[in-house]
Structure formats: C-alpha cells, structure tokens
mmCIF file of C-alpha atoms in Angstrom:
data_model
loop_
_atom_site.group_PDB
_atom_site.id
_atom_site.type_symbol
_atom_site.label_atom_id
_atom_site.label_comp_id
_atom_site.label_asym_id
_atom_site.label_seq_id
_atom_site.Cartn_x
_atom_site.Cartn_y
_atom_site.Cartn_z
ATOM 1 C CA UNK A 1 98.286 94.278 128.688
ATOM 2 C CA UNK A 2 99.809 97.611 128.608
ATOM 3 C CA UNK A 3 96.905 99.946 130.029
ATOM 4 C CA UNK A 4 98.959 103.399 129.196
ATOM 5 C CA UNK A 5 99.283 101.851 125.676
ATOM 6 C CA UNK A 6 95.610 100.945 125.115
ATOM 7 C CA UNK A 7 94.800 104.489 126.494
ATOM 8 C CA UNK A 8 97.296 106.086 123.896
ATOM 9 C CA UNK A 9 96.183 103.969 121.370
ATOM 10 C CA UNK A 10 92.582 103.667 122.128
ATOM 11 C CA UNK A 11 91.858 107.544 122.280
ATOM 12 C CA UNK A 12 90.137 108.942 119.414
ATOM 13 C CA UNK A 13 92.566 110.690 116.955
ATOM 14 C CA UNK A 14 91.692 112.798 113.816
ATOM 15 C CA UNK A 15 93.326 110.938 110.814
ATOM 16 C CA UNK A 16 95.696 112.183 108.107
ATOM 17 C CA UNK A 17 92.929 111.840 105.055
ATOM 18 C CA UNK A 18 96.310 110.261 103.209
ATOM 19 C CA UNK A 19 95.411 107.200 105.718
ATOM 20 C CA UNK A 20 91.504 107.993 105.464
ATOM 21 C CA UNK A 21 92.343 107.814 101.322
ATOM 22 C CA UNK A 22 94.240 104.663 101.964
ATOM 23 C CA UNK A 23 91.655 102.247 103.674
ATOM 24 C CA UNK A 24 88.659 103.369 101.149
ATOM 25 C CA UNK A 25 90.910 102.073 98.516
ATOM 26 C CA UNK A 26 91.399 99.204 100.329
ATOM 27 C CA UNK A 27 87.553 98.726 101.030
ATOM 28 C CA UNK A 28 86.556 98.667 97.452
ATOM 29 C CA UNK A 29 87.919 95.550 96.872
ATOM 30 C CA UNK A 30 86.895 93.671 100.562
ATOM 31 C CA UNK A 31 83.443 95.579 101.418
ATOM 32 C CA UNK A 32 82.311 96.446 97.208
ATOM 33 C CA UNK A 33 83.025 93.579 95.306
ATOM 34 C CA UNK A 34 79.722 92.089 96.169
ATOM 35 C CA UNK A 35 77.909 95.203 96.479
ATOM 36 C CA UNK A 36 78.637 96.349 92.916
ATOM 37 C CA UNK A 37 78.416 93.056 90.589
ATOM 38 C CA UNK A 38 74.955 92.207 92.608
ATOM 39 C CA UNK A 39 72.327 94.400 90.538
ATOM 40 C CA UNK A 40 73.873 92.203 87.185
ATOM 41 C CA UNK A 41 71.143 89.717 88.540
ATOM 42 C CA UNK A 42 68.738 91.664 88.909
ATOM 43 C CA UNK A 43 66.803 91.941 85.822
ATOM 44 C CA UNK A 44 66.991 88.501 85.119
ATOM 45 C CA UNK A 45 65.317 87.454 88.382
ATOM 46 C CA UNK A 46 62.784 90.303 88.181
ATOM 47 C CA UNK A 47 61.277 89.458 84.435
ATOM 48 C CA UNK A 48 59.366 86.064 85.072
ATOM 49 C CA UNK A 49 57.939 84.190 82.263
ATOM 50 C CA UNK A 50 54.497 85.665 82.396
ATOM 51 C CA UNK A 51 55.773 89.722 82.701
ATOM 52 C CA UNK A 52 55.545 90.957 78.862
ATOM 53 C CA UNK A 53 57.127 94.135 78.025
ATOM 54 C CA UNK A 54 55.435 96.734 76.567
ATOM 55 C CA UNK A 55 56.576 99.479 73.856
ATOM 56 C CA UNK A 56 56.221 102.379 76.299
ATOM 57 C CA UNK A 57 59.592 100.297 78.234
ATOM 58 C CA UNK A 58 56.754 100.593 81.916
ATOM 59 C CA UNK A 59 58.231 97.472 83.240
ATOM 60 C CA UNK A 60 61.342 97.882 82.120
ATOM 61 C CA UNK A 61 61.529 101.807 83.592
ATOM 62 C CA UNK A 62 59.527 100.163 86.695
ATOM 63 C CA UNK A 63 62.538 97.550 87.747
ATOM 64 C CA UNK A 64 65.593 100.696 87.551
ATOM 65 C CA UNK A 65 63.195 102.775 89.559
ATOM 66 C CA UNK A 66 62.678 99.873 92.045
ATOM 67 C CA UNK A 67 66.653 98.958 91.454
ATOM 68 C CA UNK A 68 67.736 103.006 92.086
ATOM 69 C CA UNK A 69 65.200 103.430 95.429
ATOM 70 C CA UNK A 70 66.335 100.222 96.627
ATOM 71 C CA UNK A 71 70.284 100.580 96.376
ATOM 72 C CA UNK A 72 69.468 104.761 97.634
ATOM 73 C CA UNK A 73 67.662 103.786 100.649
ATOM 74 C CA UNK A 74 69.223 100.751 101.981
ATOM 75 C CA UNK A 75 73.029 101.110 100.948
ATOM 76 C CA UNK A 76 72.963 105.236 101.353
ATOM 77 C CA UNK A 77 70.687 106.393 103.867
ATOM 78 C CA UNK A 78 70.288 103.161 105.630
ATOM 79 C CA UNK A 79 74.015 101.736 105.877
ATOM 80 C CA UNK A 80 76.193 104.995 105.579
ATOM 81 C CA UNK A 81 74.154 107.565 107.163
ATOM 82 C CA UNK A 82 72.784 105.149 110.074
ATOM 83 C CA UNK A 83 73.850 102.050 111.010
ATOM 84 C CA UNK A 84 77.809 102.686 110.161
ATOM 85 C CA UNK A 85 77.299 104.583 113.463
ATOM 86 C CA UNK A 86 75.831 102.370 115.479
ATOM 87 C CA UNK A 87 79.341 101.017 116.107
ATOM 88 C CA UNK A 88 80.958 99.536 119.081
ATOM 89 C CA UNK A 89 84.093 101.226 119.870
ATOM 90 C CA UNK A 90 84.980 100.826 116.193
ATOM 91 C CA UNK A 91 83.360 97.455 114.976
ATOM 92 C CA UNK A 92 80.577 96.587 113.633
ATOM 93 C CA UNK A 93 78.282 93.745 113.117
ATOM 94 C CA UNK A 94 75.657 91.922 114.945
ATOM 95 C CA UNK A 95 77.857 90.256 117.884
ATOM 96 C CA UNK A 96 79.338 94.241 118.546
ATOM 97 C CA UNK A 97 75.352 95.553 118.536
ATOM 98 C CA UNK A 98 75.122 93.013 121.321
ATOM 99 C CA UNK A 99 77.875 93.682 123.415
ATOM 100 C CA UNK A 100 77.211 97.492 123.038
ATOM 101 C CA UNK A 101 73.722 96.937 124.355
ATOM 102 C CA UNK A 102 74.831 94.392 127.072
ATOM 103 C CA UNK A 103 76.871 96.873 128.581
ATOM 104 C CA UNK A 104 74.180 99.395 128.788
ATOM 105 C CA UNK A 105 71.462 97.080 129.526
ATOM 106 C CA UNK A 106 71.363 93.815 131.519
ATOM 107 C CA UNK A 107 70.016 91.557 129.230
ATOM 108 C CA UNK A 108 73.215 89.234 128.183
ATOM 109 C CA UNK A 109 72.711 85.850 128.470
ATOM 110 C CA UNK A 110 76.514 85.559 128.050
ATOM 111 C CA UNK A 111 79.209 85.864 130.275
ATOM 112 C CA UNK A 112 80.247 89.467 130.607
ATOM 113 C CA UNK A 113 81.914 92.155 132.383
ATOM 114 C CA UNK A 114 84.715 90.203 133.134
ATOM 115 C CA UNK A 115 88.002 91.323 135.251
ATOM 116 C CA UNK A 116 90.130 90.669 131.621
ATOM 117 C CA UNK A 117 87.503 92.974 129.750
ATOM 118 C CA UNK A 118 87.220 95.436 132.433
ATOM 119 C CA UNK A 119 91.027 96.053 132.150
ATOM 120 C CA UNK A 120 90.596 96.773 128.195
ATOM 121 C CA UNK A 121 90.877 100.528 127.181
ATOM 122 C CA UNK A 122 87.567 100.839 125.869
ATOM 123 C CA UNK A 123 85.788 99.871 128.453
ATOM 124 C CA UNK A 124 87.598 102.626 130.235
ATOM 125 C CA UNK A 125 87.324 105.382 127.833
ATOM 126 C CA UNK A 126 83.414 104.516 127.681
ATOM 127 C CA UNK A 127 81.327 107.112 129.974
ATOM 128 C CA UNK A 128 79.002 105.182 132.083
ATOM 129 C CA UNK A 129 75.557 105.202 131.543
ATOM 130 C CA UNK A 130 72.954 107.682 133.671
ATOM 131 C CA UNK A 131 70.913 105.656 135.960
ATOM 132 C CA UNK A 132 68.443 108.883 136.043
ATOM 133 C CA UNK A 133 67.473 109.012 132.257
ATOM 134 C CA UNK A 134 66.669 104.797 132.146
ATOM 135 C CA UNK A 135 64.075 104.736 129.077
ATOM 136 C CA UNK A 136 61.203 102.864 129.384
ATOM 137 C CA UNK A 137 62.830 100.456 126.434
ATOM 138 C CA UNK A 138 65.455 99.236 128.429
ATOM 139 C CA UNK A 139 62.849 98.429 131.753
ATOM 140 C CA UNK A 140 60.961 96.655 129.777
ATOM 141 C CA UNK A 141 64.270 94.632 128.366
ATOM 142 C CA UNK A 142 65.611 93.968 131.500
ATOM 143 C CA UNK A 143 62.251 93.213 133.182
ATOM 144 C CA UNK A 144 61.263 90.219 130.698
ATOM 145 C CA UNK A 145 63.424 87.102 130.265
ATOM 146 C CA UNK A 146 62.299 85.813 127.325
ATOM 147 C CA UNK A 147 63.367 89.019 125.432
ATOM 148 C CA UNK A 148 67.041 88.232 127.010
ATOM 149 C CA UNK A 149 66.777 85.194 124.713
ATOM 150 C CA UNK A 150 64.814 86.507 121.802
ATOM 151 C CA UNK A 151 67.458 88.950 121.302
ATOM 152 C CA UNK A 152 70.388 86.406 121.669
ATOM 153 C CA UNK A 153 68.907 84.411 118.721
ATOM 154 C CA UNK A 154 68.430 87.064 116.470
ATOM 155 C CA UNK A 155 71.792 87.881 116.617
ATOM 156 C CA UNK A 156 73.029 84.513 115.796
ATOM 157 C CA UNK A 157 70.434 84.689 113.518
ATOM 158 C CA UNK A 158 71.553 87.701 111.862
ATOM 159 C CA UNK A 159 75.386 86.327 112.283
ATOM 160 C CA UNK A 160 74.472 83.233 110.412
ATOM 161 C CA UNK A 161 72.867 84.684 107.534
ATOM 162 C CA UNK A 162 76.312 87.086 106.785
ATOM 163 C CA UNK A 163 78.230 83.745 106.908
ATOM 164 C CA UNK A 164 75.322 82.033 105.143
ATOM 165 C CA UNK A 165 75.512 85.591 102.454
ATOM 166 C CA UNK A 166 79.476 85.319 102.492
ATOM 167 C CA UNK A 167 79.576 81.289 101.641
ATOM 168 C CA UNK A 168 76.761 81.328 98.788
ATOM 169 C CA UNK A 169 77.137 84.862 97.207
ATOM 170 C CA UNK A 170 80.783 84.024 95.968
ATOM 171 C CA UNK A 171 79.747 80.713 94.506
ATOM 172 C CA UNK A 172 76.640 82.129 92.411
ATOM 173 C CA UNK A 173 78.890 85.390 91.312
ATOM 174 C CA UNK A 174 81.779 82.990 90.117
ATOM 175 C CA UNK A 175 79.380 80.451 88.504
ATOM 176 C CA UNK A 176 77.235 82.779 86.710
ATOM 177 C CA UNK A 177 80.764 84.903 85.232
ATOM 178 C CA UNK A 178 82.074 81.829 84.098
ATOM 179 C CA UNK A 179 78.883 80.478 82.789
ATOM 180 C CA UNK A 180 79.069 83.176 79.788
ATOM 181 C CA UNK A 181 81.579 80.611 78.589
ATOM 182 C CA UNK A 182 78.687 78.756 76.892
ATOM 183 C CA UNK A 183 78.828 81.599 74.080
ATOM 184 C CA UNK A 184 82.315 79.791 72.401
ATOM 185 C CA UNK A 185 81.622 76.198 73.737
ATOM 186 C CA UNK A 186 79.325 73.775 72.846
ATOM 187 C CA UNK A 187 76.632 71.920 75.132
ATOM 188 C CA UNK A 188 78.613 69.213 75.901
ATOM 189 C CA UNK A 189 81.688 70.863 76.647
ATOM 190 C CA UNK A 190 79.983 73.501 78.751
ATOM 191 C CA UNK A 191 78.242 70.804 80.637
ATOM 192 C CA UNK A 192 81.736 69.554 81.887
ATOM 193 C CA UNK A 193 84.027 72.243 82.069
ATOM 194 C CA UNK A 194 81.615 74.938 84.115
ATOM 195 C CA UNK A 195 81.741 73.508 87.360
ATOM 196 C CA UNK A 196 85.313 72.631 87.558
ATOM 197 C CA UNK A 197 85.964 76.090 86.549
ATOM 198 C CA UNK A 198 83.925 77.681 88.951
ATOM 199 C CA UNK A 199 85.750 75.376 91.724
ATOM 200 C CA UNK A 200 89.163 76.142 90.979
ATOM 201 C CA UNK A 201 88.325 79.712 90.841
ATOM 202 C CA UNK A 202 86.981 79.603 94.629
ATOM 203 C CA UNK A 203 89.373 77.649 95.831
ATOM 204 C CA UNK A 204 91.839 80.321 94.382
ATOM 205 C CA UNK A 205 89.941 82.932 95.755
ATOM 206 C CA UNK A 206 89.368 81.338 99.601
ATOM 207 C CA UNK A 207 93.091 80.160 99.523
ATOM 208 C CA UNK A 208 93.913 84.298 99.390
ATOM 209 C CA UNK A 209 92.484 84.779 102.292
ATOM 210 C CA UNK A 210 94.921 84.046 104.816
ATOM 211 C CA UNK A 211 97.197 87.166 103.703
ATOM 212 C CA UNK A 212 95.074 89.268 105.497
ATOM 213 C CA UNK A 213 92.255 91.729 104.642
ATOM 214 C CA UNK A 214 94.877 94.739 103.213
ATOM 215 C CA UNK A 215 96.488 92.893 100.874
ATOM 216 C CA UNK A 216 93.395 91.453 99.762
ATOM 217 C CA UNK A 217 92.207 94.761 99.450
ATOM 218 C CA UNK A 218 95.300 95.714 97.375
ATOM 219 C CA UNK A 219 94.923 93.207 95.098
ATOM 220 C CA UNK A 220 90.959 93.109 94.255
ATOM 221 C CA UNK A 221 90.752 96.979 94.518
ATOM 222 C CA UNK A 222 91.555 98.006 91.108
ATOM 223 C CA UNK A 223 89.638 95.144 89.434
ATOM 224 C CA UNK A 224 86.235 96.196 91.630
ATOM 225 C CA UNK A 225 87.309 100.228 90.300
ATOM 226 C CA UNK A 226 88.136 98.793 86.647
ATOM 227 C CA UNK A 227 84.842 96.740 87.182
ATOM 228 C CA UNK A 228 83.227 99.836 87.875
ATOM 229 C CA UNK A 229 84.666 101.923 85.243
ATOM 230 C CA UNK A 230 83.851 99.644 82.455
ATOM 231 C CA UNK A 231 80.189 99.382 83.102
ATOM 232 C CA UNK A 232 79.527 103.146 83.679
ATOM 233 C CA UNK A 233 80.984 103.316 80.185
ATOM 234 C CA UNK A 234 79.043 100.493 78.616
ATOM 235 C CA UNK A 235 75.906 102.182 80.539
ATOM 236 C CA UNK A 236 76.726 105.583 79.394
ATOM 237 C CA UNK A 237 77.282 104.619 75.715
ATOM 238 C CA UNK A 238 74.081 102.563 75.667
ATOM 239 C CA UNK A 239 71.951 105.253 77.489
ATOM 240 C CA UNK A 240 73.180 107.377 74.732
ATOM 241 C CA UNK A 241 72.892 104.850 71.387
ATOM 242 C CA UNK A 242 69.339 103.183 72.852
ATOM 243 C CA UNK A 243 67.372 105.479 74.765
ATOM 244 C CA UNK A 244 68.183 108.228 75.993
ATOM 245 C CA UNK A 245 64.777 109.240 77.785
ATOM 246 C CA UNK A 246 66.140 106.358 80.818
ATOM 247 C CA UNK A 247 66.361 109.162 83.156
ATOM 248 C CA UNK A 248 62.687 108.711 83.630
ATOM 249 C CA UNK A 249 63.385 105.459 85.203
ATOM 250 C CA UNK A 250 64.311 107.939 88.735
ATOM 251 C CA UNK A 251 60.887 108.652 89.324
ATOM 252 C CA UNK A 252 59.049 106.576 91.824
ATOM 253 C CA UNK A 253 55.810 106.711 89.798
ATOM 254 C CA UNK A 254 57.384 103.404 87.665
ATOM 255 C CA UNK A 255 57.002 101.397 90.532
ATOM 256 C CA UNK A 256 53.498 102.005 91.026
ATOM 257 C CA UNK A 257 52.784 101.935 87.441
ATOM 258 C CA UNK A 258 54.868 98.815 86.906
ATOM 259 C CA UNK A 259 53.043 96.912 90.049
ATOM 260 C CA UNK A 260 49.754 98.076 88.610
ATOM 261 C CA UNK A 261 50.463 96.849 85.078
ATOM 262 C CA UNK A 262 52.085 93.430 85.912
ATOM 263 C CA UNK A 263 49.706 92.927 89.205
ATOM 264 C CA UNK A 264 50.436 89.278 91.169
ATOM 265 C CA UNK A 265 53.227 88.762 88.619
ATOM 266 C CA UNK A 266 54.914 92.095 89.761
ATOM 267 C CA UNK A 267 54.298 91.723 93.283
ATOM 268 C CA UNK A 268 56.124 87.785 92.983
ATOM 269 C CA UNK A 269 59.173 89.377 90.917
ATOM 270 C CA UNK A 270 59.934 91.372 93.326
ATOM 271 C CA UNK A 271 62.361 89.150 95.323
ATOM 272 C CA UNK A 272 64.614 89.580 92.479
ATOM 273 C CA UNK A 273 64.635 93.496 93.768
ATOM 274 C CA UNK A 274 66.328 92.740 96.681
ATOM 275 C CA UNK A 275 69.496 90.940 94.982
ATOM 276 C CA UNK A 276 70.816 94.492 93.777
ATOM 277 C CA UNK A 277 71.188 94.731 97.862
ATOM 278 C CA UNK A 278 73.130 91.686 98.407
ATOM 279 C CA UNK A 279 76.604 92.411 99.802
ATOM 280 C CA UNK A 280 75.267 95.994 101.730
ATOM 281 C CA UNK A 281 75.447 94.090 105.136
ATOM 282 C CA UNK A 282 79.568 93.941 104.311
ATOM 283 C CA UNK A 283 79.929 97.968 104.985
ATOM 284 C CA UNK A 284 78.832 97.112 108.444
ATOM 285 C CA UNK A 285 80.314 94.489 109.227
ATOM 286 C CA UNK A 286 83.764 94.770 107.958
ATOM 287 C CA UNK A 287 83.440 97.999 109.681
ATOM 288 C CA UNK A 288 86.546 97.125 112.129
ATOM 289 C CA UNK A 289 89.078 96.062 109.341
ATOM 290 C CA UNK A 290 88.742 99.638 108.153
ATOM 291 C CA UNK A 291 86.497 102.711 109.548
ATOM 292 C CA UNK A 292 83.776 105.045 109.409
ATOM 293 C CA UNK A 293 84.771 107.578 107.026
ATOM 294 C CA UNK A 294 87.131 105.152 104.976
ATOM 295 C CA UNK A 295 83.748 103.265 103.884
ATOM 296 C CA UNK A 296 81.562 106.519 103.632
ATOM 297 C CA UNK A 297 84.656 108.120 101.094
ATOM 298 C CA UNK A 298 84.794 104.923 98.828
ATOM 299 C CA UNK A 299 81.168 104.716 98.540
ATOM 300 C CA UNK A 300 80.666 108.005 97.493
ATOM 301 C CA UNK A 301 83.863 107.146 94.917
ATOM 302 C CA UNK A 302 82.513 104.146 93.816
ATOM 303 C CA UNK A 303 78.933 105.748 93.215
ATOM 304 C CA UNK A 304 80.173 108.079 91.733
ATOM 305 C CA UNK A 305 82.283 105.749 89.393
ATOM 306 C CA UNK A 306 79.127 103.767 88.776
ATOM 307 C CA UNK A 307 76.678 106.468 87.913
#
C-alpha cells in the first residue's frame, strides 16, 4: 500500500457541493427508498379491530401526531443531527462503532491493532487518545470482562437485525404494492398470481445489485423523488378537498388524548408507530457509500418534497 497515497487521499478535503449535490441524489434511491414508502403501513397496523373512530377525527389526529414526532425525533434529530457523526473515519454502522471504540478503549475481543492496519492512513491521521483525561466510563469498560462480551453481542446483535431489516423489509414493500392487484382480479386469480409476482420482482431487484451502489442509486433515484412528488400532491389535494383543519394533527396533545381515549387498545397499536421508522438505520449505515453532508442535503430535499 502506497502510504503517501493514503495520506493524500485520506486527508480531509472540503468538497465541490457539485459532488456534495451528486451523492444526495444518489442516496435517495439506496438510503430513502425504505425510509419514505414505510409510514404507507402505518395506519393500517395502528387501527386494530377494537379502536373506533370518532367524529371529532381524535384517533385519527392522534396516529399523524405520533407518525410526525416519531419520524422528527428519530430520523431528524436522532440520525442526522447525532449519530451520522458518530462515524469512524467515514463509515458508519455497528461493526465501525466498535472498532472506533476498540481503538480508544481496550475492550475488543477481536483481533486488533494489527501491523497491516497500523500501516493504513487512518490510523495515522487519528490523534491518539490522552491517557490524562481517561473517563470513569472507559475504567469501568476495561476493568470488567463480561462487558468486553456484552458489547461484542450487541453489535452482532444490532448487525443482524439491519440484515434481518434489509432481507424482510423488501419482501413486505414488494408484496403489499403488488397486492393492490386484487382491485382488477378476481379471488382466484389473485390467489395465484401474487406471489409469483412478488418473486420475480425481488429477484429483479437483488439481481441489480451487483452493479454497484451508484448506479443503483442512478437508477432508483428518480422513482423514490417521483414517489415522493406524487404523494405530497395526493396529500396536498386531499388536505385541501377533506379537511383542511389536519394541521392540528402537529400538536403533541393527540397523543395523549388518543392514548387516553383508546386506553389498552392504544397502548397495543402502538407497534404499528414504529413502522413509519423502518429503513432510518440505512442513513447510518450506508454512511460510507456516500457521506455526511450528502445524506443530511437529500434528507432535507426529500422532506421537503414530502411535506
């Protein structure tokens, strides 16, 4: 390995915003396309059998208020402002949480620190750590064991539920699109021609991935933005034809309102909530296919497409 090359390479540069502009197009269609179809599910799974709505619209203003805290805390504040920084020399996910803590504390229960890794540029350009300003955190890490192997499990925990999130996700998106077919077909076709469907289609889609993540991105990009387009409109037009007072709907007093009204019920539906979140954990870790401020841009885009 060229060391003056990883050096050149490896030091941080200020990028063009032509290249910045670039990769958040790129990243709608690899880190949003789960993120924005998710809250479709989301009422459906909410409003169990025993939740009756009302002609004031509480439940109904109770699930978008739970729906808009839920996608501003978690996505926004949690994701972009927070844990998008957490990165390890420019990647993200659990594996380069570990790593980045393995180097600053000895807890790794893997090998590490190797002559070969040692040589890489970012281990160079990295400023060791102050021995004088140890936190009581990492004494109490290093001084019990058994933390060195809680905290390798939960991150192949956390690593198996992204591949667990990345396998299933796609397969319940797919089938529930192509279900809608059972509007033109009748029970006995739709019965039989579903799940072939819906197996062709991922096939399609998993064979694509061996061209690499930017021409994926090129490709699924402008159906994720026409995606996005199309229901702001349909949204817009039927906040305007239906009820225009939804706005109310931002206040957090609908959750408490709706979780007094529906009681056990409301408490039970909310699992459904958290499906309007599925696909967040992508903006972390596809973090290294793109970068910081190429995710941050095309989240504010696609927001802003979506509101």
């Amino acid at each position: 390995m060229d060391l003056n090359f990883g050096k050149c390479c490896g030091s941080k540069k200020k990028e063009s915003w032509r290249s910045v502009m670039l990769l958040a197009y790129q990243s709608l269609g690899v880190v949003y396309g789960d993120l924005s179809i998710s809250p479709l599910y989301v009422f459906k799974s909410t409003f169990a059998e025993d939740i009756r709505h009302s002609e004031t619209n509480e439940e109904i203003f109770g699930v978008l208020s739970f729906v808009f805290w839920t996608l501003t805390l978690v996505p926004l504040l949690k994701y972009v402002f927070i844990v998008l920084r957490a990165d390890d020399n420019g990647e993200g996910g659990t594996f380069a949480l570990y790593s980045l803590i393995c180097r600053h504390v000895k807890v790794s229960l893997l090998p590490n620190r190797q002559v070969a890794d040692e040589a890489l540029s970012t281990y160079k350009l990295e400023h060791p750590p102050e021995k004088n300003h140890d936190s009581c955190v990492k004494r109490y890490l290093e001084k019990h064991k058994w933390l060195h192997t809680a905290l390798l499990l939960l991150v192949l925990l956390g690593t198996c539920m992204v591949i667990g999130d990345g396998l299933l996700t796609p397969a319940i998106s797919v089938f529930s699109a192509v279900s809608g077919l059972e509007m033109n077909m009748s029970k006995e076709h739709h019965q039989y021609a579903v799940i072939p469907i819906t197996c062709f289609i991922l096939i399609c889609l998993f064979a694509l991935q061996h061209f690499g993540t930017h021409r994926v991105g090129f490709v699924f990009a402008p159906i994720v933005l026409t995606w996005l387009l199309t229901i702001s409109g349909i949204g817009l037009y039927n906040i305007i034809q239906w009820n225009p007072h939804v706005y109310k709907a931002l206040s957090p007093k609908y959750m408490f309102m709706f979780l007094r009204k529906t009681r056990v019920s409301g408490w039970m539906s909310l699992g459904g909530i958290l499906l309007c979140i599925t696909g967040a954990e992508a903006m972390f870790a596809d973090l290294g296919h793109f970068n910081y401020a190429a995710i941050q841009a095309s989240f504010y885009f696609g927001l802003n497409a979506s509101a």
